[in-house]
XYZ file of C-alpha atoms in Angstrom:
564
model
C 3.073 25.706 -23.092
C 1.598 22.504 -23.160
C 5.077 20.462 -21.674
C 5.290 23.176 -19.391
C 2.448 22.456 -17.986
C 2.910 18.814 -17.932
C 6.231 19.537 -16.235
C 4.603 21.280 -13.381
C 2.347 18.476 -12.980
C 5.075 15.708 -12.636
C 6.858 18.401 -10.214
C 3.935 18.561 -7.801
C 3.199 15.253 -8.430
C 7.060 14.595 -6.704
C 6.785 17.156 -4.251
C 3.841 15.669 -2.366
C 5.191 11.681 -2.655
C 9.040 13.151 -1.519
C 7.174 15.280 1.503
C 7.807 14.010 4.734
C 8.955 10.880 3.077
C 10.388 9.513 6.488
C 7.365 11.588 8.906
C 5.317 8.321 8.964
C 6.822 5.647 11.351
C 6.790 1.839 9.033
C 3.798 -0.719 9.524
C 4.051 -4.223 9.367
C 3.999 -4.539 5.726
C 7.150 -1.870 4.961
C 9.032 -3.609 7.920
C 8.763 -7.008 5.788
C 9.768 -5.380 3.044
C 12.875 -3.806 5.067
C 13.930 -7.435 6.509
C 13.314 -9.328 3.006
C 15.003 -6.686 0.898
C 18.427 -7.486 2.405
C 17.834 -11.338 2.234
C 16.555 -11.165 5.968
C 13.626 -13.649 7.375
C 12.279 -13.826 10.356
C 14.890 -16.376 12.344
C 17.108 -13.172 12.244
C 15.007 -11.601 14.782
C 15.939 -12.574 18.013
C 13.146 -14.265 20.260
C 12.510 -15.118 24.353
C 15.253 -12.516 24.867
C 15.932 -8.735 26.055
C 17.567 -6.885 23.647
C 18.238 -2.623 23.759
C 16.209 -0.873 21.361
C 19.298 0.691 19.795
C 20.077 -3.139 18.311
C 16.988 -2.341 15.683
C 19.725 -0.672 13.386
C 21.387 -3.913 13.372
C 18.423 -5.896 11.575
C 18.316 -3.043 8.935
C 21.427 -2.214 8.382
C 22.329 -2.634 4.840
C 23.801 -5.825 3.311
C 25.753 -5.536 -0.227
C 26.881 -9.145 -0.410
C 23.166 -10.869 -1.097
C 22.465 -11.559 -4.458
C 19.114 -11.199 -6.088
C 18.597 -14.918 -5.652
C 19.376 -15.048 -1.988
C 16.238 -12.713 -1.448
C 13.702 -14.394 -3.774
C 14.870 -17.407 -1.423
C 14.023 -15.735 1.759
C 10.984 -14.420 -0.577
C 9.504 -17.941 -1.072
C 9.869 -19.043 2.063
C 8.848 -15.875 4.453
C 6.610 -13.938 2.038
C 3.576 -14.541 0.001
C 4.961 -12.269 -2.907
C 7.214 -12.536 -6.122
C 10.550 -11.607 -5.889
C 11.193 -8.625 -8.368
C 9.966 -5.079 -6.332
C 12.471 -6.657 -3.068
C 15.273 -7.384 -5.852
C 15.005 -3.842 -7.018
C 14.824 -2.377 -3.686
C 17.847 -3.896 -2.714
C 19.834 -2.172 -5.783
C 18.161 0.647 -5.313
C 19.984 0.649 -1.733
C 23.296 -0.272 -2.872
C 23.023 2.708 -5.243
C 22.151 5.211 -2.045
C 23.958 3.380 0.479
C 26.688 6.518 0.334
C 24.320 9.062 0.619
C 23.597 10.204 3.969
C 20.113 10.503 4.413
C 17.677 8.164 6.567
C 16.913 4.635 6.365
C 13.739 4.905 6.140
C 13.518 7.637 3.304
C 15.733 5.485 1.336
C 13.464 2.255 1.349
C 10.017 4.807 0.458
C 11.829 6.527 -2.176
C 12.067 4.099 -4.770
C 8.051 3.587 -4.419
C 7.702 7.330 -4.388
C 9.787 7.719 -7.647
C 8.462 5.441 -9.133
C 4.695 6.685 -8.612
C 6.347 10.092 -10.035
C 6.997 8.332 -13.515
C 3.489 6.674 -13.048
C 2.091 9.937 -13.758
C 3.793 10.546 -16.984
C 2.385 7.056 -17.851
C -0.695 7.866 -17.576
C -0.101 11.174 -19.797
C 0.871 8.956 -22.095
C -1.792 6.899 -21.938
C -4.406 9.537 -21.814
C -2.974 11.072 -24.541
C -2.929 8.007 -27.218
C -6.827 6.686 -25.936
C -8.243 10.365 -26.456
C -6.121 13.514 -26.548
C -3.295 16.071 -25.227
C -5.611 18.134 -23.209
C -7.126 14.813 -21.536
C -3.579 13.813 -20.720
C -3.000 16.671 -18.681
C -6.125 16.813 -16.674
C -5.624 12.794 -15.996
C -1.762 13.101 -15.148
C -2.940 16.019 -12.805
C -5.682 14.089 -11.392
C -3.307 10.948 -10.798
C -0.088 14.017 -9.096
C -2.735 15.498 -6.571
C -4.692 11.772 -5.621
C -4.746 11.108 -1.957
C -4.674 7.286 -2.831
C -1.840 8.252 -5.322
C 0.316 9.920 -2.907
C -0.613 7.325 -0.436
C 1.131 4.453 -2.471
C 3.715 6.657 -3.236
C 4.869 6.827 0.202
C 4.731 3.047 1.027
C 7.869 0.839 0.839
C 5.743 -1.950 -0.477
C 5.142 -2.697 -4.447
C 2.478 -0.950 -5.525
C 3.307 1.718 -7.605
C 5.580 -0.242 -9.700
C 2.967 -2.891 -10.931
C 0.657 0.798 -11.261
C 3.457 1.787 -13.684
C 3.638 -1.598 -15.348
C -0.268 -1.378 -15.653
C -0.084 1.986 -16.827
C 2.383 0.869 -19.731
C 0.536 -2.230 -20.424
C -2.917 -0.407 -21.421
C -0.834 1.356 -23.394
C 0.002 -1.617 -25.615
C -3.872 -2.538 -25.147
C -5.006 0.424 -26.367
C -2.063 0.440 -29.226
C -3.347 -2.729 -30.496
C -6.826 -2.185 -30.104
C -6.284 0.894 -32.565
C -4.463 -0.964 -34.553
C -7.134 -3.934 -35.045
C -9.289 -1.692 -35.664
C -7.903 -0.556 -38.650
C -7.013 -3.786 -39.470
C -3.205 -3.568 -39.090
C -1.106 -5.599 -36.111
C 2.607 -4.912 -35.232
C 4.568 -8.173 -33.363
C 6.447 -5.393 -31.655
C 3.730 -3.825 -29.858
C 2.630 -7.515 -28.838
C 5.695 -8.541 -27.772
C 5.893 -5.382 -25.608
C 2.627 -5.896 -24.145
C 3.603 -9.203 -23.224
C 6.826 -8.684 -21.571
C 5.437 -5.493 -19.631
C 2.649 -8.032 -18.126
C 5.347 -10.458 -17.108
C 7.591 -8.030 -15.248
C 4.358 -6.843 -13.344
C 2.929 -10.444 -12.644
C 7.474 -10.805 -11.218
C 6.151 -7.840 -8.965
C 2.261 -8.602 -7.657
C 0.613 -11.678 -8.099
C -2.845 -9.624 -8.332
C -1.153 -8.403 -11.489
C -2.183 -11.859 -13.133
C -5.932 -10.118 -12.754
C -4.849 -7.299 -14.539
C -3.838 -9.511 -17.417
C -6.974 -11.913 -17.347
C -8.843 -8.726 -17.752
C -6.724 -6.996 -20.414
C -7.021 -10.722 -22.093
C -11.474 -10.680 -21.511
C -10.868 -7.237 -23.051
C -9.147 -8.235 -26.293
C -11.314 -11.358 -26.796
C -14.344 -8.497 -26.704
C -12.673 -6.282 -29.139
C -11.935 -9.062 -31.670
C -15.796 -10.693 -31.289
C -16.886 -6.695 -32.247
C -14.259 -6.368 -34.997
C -14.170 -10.104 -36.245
C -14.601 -9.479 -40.014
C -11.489 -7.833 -40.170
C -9.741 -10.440 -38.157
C -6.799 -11.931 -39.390
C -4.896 -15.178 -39.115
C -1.401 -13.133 -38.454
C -3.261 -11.536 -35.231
C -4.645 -14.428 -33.820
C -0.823 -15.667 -33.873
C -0.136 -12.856 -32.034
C -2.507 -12.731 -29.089
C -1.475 -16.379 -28.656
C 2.276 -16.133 -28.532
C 1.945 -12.637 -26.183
C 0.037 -15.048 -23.837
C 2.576 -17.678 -24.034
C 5.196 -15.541 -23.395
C 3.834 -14.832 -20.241
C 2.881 -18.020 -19.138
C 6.081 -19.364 -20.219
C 8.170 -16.920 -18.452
C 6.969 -17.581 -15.206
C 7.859 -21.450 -15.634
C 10.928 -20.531 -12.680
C 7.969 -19.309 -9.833
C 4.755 -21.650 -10.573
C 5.274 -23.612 -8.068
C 6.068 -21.005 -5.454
C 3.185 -19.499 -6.650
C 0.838 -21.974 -5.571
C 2.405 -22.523 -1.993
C 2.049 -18.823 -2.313
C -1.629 -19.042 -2.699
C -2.649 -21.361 0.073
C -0.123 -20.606 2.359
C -1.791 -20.004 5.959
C -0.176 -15.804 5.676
C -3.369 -14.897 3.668
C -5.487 -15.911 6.295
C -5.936 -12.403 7.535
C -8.137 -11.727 4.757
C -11.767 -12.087 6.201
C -14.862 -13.494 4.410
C -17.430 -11.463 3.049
C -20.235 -9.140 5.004
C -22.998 -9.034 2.549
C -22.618 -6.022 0.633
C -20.024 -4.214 2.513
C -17.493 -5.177 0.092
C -19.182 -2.943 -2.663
C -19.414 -0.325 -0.285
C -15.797 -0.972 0.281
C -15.233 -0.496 -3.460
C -16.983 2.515 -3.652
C -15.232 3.882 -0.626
C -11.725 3.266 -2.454
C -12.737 5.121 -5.512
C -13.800 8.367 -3.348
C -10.162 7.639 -1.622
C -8.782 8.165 -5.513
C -9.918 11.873 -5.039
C -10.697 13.098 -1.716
C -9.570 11.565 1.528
C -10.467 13.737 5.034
C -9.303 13.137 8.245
C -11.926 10.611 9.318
C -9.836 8.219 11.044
C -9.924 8.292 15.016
C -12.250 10.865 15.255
C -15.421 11.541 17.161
C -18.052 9.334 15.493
C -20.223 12.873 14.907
C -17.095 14.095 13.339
C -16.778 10.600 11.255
C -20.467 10.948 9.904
C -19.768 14.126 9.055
C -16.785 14.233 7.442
C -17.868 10.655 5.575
C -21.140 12.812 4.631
C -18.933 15.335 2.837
C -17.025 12.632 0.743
C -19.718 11.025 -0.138
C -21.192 14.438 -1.536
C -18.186 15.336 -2.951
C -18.113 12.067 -4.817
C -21.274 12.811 -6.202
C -20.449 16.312 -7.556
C -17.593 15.318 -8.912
C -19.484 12.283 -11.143
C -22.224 14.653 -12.175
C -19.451 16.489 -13.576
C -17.675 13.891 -15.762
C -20.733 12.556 -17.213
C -21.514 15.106 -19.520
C -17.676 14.291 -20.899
C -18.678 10.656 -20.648
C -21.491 10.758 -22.482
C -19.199 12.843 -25.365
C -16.163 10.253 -25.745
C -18.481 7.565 -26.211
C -19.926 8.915 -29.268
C -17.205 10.344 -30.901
C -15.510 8.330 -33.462
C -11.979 8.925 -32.441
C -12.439 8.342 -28.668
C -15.105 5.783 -28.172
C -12.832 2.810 -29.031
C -10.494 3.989 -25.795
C -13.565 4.625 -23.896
C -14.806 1.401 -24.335
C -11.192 -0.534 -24.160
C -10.567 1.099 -20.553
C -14.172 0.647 -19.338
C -13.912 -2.935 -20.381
C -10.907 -3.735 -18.287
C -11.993 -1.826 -15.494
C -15.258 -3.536 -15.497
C -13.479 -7.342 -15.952
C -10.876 -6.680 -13.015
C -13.703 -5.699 -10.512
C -15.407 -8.811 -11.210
C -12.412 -11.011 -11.200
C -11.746 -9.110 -7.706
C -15.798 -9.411 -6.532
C -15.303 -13.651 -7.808
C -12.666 -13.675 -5.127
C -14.603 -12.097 -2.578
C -17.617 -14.436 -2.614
C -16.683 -17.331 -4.259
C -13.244 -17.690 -2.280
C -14.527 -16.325 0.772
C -11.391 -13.805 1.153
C -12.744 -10.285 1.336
C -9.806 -8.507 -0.816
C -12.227 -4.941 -0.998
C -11.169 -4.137 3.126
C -7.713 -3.366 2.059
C -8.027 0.093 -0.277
C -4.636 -0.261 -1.684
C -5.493 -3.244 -3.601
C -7.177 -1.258 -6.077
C -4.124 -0.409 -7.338
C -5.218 -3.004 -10.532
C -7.646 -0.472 -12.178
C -6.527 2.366 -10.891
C -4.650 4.309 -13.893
C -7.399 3.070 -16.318
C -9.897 4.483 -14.169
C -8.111 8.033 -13.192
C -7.480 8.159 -17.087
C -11.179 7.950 -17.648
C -12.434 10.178 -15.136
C -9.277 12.991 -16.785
C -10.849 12.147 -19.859
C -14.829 12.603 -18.893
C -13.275 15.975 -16.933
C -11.638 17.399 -20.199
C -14.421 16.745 -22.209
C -16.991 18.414 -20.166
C -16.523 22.119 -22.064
C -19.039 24.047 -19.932
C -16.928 27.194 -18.626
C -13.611 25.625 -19.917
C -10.537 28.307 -19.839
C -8.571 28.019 -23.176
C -4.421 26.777 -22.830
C -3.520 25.389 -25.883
C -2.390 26.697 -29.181
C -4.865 24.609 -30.830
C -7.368 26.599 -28.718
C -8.443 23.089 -27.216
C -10.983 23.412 -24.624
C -9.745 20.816 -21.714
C -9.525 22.573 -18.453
C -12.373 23.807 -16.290
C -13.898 25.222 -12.748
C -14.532 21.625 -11.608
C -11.446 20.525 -12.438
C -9.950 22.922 -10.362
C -12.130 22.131 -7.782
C -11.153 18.431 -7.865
C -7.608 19.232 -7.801
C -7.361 21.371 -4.941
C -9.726 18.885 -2.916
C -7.271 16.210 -4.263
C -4.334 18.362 -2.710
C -5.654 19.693 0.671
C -6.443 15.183 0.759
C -3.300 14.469 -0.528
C -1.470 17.019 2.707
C -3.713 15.125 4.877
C -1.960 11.706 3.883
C 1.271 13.305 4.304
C 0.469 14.175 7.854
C -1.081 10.980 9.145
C -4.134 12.613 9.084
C -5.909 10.113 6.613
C -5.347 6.784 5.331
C -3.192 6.200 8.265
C -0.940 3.762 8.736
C -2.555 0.056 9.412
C -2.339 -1.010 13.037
C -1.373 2.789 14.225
C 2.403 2.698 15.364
C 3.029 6.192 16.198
C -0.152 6.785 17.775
C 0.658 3.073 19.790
C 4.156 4.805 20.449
C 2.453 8.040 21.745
C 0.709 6.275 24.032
C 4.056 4.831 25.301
C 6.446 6.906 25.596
C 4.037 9.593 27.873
C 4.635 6.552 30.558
C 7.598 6.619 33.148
C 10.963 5.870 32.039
C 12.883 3.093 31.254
C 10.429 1.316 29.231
C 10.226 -2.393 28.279
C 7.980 -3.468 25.084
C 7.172 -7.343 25.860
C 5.518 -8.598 22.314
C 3.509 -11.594 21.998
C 3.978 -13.723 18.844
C 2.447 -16.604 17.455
C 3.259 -16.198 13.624
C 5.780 -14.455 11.712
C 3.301 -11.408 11.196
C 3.084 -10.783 14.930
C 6.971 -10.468 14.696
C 7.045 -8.131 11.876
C 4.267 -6.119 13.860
C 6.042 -5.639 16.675
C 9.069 -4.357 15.389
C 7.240 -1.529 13.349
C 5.621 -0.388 17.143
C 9.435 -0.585 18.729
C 10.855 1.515 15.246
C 7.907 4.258 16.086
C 9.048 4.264 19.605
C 12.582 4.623 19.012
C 11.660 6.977 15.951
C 9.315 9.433 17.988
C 11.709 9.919 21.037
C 15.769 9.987 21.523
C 15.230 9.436 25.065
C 13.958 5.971 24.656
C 17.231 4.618 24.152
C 17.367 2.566 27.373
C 13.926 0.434 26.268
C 14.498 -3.013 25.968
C 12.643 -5.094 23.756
C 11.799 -8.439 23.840
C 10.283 -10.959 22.046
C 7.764 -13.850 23.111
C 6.314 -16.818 21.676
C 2.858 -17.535 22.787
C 0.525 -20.462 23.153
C -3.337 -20.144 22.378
C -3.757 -19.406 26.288
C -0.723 -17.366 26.771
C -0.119 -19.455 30.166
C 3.409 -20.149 28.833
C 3.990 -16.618 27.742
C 3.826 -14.922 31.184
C 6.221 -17.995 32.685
C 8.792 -16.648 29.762
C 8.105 -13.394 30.772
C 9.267 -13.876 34.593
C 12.651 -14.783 33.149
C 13.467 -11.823 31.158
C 16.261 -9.552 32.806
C 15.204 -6.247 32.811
C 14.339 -3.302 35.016
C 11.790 -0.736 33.644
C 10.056 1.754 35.097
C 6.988 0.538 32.781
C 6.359 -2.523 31.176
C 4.177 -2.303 27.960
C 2.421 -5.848 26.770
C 1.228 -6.150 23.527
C -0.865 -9.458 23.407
C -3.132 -9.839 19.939
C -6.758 -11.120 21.091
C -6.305 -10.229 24.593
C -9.175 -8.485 26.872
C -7.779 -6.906 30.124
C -8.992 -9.597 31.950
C -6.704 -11.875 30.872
C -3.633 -9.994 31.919
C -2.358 -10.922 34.947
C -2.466 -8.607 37.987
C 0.964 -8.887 38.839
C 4.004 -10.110 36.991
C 7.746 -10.675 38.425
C 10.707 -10.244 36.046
C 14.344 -11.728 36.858
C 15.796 -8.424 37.104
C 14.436 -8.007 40.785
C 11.656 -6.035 39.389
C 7.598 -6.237 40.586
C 5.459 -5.221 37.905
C 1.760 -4.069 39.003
C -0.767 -3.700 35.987
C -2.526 -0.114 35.595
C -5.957 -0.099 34.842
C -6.421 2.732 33.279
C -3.541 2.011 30.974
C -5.133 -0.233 28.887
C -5.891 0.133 25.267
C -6.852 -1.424 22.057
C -5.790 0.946 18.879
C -4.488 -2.042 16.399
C -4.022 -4.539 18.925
C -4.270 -4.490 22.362
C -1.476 -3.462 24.609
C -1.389 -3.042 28.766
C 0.690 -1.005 31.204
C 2.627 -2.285 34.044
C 3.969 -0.234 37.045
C 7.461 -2.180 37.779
C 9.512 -1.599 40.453
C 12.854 -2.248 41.686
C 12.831 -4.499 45.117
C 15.857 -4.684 47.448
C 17.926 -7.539 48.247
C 15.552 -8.154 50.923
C 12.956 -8.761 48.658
C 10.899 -5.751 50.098
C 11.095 -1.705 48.329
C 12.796 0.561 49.296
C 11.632 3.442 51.473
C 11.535 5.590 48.934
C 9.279 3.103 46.420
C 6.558 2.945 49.659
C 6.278 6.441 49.423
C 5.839 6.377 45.974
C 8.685 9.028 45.348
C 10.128 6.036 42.432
């Protein structure tokens, strides 16, 4: 009964990461990934030139000659990320490249997989820090989690360094049991070491994952010092060596990595919004409603109810809290998991105010604790034996009413992720799209770039717009590079061939203001800009009415009358 259960759990747990893998048009960060993961950078994309939308297939399209070492090239010079999750990505597209199904599903479903075996990690995990029942409430927790599902459908590398987390607090835990009983295995060490390298080859925030499982161990040593020996000692320091040592090849990339001018999107600090941030994420770990672009009486609302829910939910797990730190068999675990979860947020709050780079505004990012904390709160949950229903042949008391409660809230939240409904996509492509494609037809999509971002951002907004409608087929596309005025941007602009109907203009830090009234493009076309057709949902983008003159230089009858 007990496997069956689990079983059921890992199969929901897939069903909601493989639903509607390819709904979601891809933001700026999975288009990277798309480009980089097939050795492409950005002087691929072609700039100050018209091109058909139907050419986007042509920058994806599959590429089985480039070697791993090609892309952790293109990696070190267009990304600010190791190499390893784009290396894998790339075999995990050679081994689906027969299949017929979607680009785009292909690229999210090595993420989503892999966020399936996370949850049997955490099982496992949950199961060696406190107990079978525990495991299943935490591997349920972690199958129905709106933030869970949320990485799970992202073609970026997040749930891989989750998994490698997942696995490595299982070798902290491992050897913490071990000390304590004054035994150590080089095995489990080594292990633990080479699972922290491979995630630290996938997420450089995975080196704060290790600090803290390091802090962690120093702690549990100082408490069990006595029984200390010299053979463990020799072990801690050759698993950190091995670490250190085996990322010899990407230190240096690593620090052009870390001041590199990319990460300047991070802002500085608001006072204490980033804790409010922080607490925001963990609420995200359970319940996420569709708060995003609504009415702000709707937003208050809705953020009320999380909030409230939040609460609930922690009165809840206390009473289990309060039981597995007194108990002799689960307070070690307790303690080992609260310890690293405690060291990463500080290591992460250390970067927010003492490096000025606000890391808490992006919830994904607390991907680092995130196992260790959903095993916890499984834990506290199982452990809370007030109106518990009875599963197991042992008669073990581990699942209750508010853990069904949490669940279902976790998988209504989880549906609404599916749908686009919350934690939407960053920068809003299909809604952008939306917008679009309700204006007259042909369309051209004029981007303004000044970095390599900006280039990556536009092409996830002309993907949603070819994604959303067939019809679209005739939209050119075109690329500009921009000075800090944009005075050179509309001269480029008034060379482009092209004849649309409407011409969209997506220009970051522009006010409507700024756009000029009129613009002429070389294809004979006047373009008149719509007032009421400007927005800002992401970035700001304006509407032009173009049309076609005559070889006079005048419109047609028919364009006076306003019939084209």
């Amino acid at each position: 009964m007990h496997y069956l259960v689990l079983g059921v759990i890992i199969i929901l747990g897939a069903m909601l990461r493989f639903w509607q893998l390819d709904y979601k048009p891809l933001w700026l960060d999975e288009v990277v990934t798309a480009l980089v993961s097939q050795g492409r950078g950005y002087e691929d994309i072609p700039v100050n030139v018209a091109f058909s939308i139907a050419k986007l297939q042509d920058f994806f399209a599959f590429r089985p000659s480039i070697s791993c070492g090609e892309i952790a090239q293109v990696v070190a010079t267009d990304s600010t990320h190791p190499p390893l999750f784009f290396c894998l990505t790339h075999e995990w597209l050679a081994w689906l490249d027969p299949v017929q199904l979607p680009w785009v599903w292909k690229l999210r479903a090595l993420p989503a997989l892999i966020g399936v075996v996370a949850i049997a990690a955490v099982y496992l995990l949950t199961r060696l820090a406190f107990s079978s029942g525990a495991g299943l409430v935490a591997a349920a927790l972690m199958a129905v989690s709106p933030f869970g599902v949320y990485l799970g459908q992202e073609a970026r590398h997040y749930t891989l360094p989750v998994l490698l987390i997942t696995l490595a607090l299982v070798g902290l835990v491992k050897i913490t049991k071990d000390l304590d009983r004054g035994r150590s295995h080089l095995s489990v060490w080594i292990a633990w070491a080479i699972v922290n390298s491979l995630a630290c080859y996938v997420h450089y925030f995975c080196w704060l994952a290790f600090t803290a499982q390091i802090a962690t161990l120093v702690v549990v040593m100082y408490r069990l010092q006595r029984e200390l020996t010299k053979r463990t000692l020799i072990y801690f320091s050759l698993a950190i060596a091995i670490v250190m040592l085996s990322y010899l090849p990407w230190w240096s990339i690593l620090v052009t990595h870390f001041s590199s001018p990319k990460t300047s999107w991070l802002p500085p600090p608001a006072n204490i919004a980033p804790l409010l941030q922080i607490i925001v994420a963990w609420l995200l770990m359970v319940i996420a409603l569709p708060v995003e672009g609504q009415p702000i009486t709707i937003q208050v609302i809705l953020g009320l109810l999380m909030l409230a829910f939040g609460g609930w939910a922690i009165a809840q797990s206390s009473p289990g809290w309060k039981k597995l730190s007194r108990m002799s068999n689960t307070s070690e675990g307790t303690f080992v998991l609260a310890c690293f979860i405690f060291f990463v947020l500080l290591e992460m709050l250390a970067i927010v105010y003492l490096l000025g780079k606000d890391i808490t505004v992006a919830p994904r990012y607390n991907f680092l604790y995130y196992p260790a904390l959903i095993t916890l709160f499984g834990a506290c949950l199982a452990n809370n034996t007030s109106k518990s229903l009875r599963f197991s042949r042992q008669n073990e008391r581990w699942f209750n009413y508010p853990t069904f409660v949490i669940l279902l809230v976790g998988f209504f939240s989880s549906i609404f992720v599916i749908f686009n409904l919350a934690l939407q996509k960053p920068y809003h492509p299909q809604q952008v799209a939306q917008t679009m494609i309700s204006s007259p037809n042909p369309i051209a999509l004029a981007i303004a770039y000044q970095d390599e971002p900006d280039l990556a951002l536009g092409l996830s907004y002309a993907l949603a717009l070819q994604k959303l409608d067939a019809s679209v087929k005739n939209t050119s596309v075109v690329f500009l590079e921009r000075d800090k005025d944009y005075n050179s941007l509309w001269q480029k602009l008034s060379h482009i061939s092209a004849s649309p109907a409407s011409l969209w203009v997506i220009a970051p830090t522009l006010k409507q203001n700024d756009y000029p009234q009129t613009l002429d493009l070389e294809g004979n076309s006047s373009c008149t800009l719509e007032q009421a057709d400007y927005y800002r949902f992401g970035v700001p983008y304006q509407r032009y009415r173009c049309v076609k003159q005559n070889y006079a230089g005048g419109l047609s009858a028919q364009q006076k009358n306003g019939q084209i």
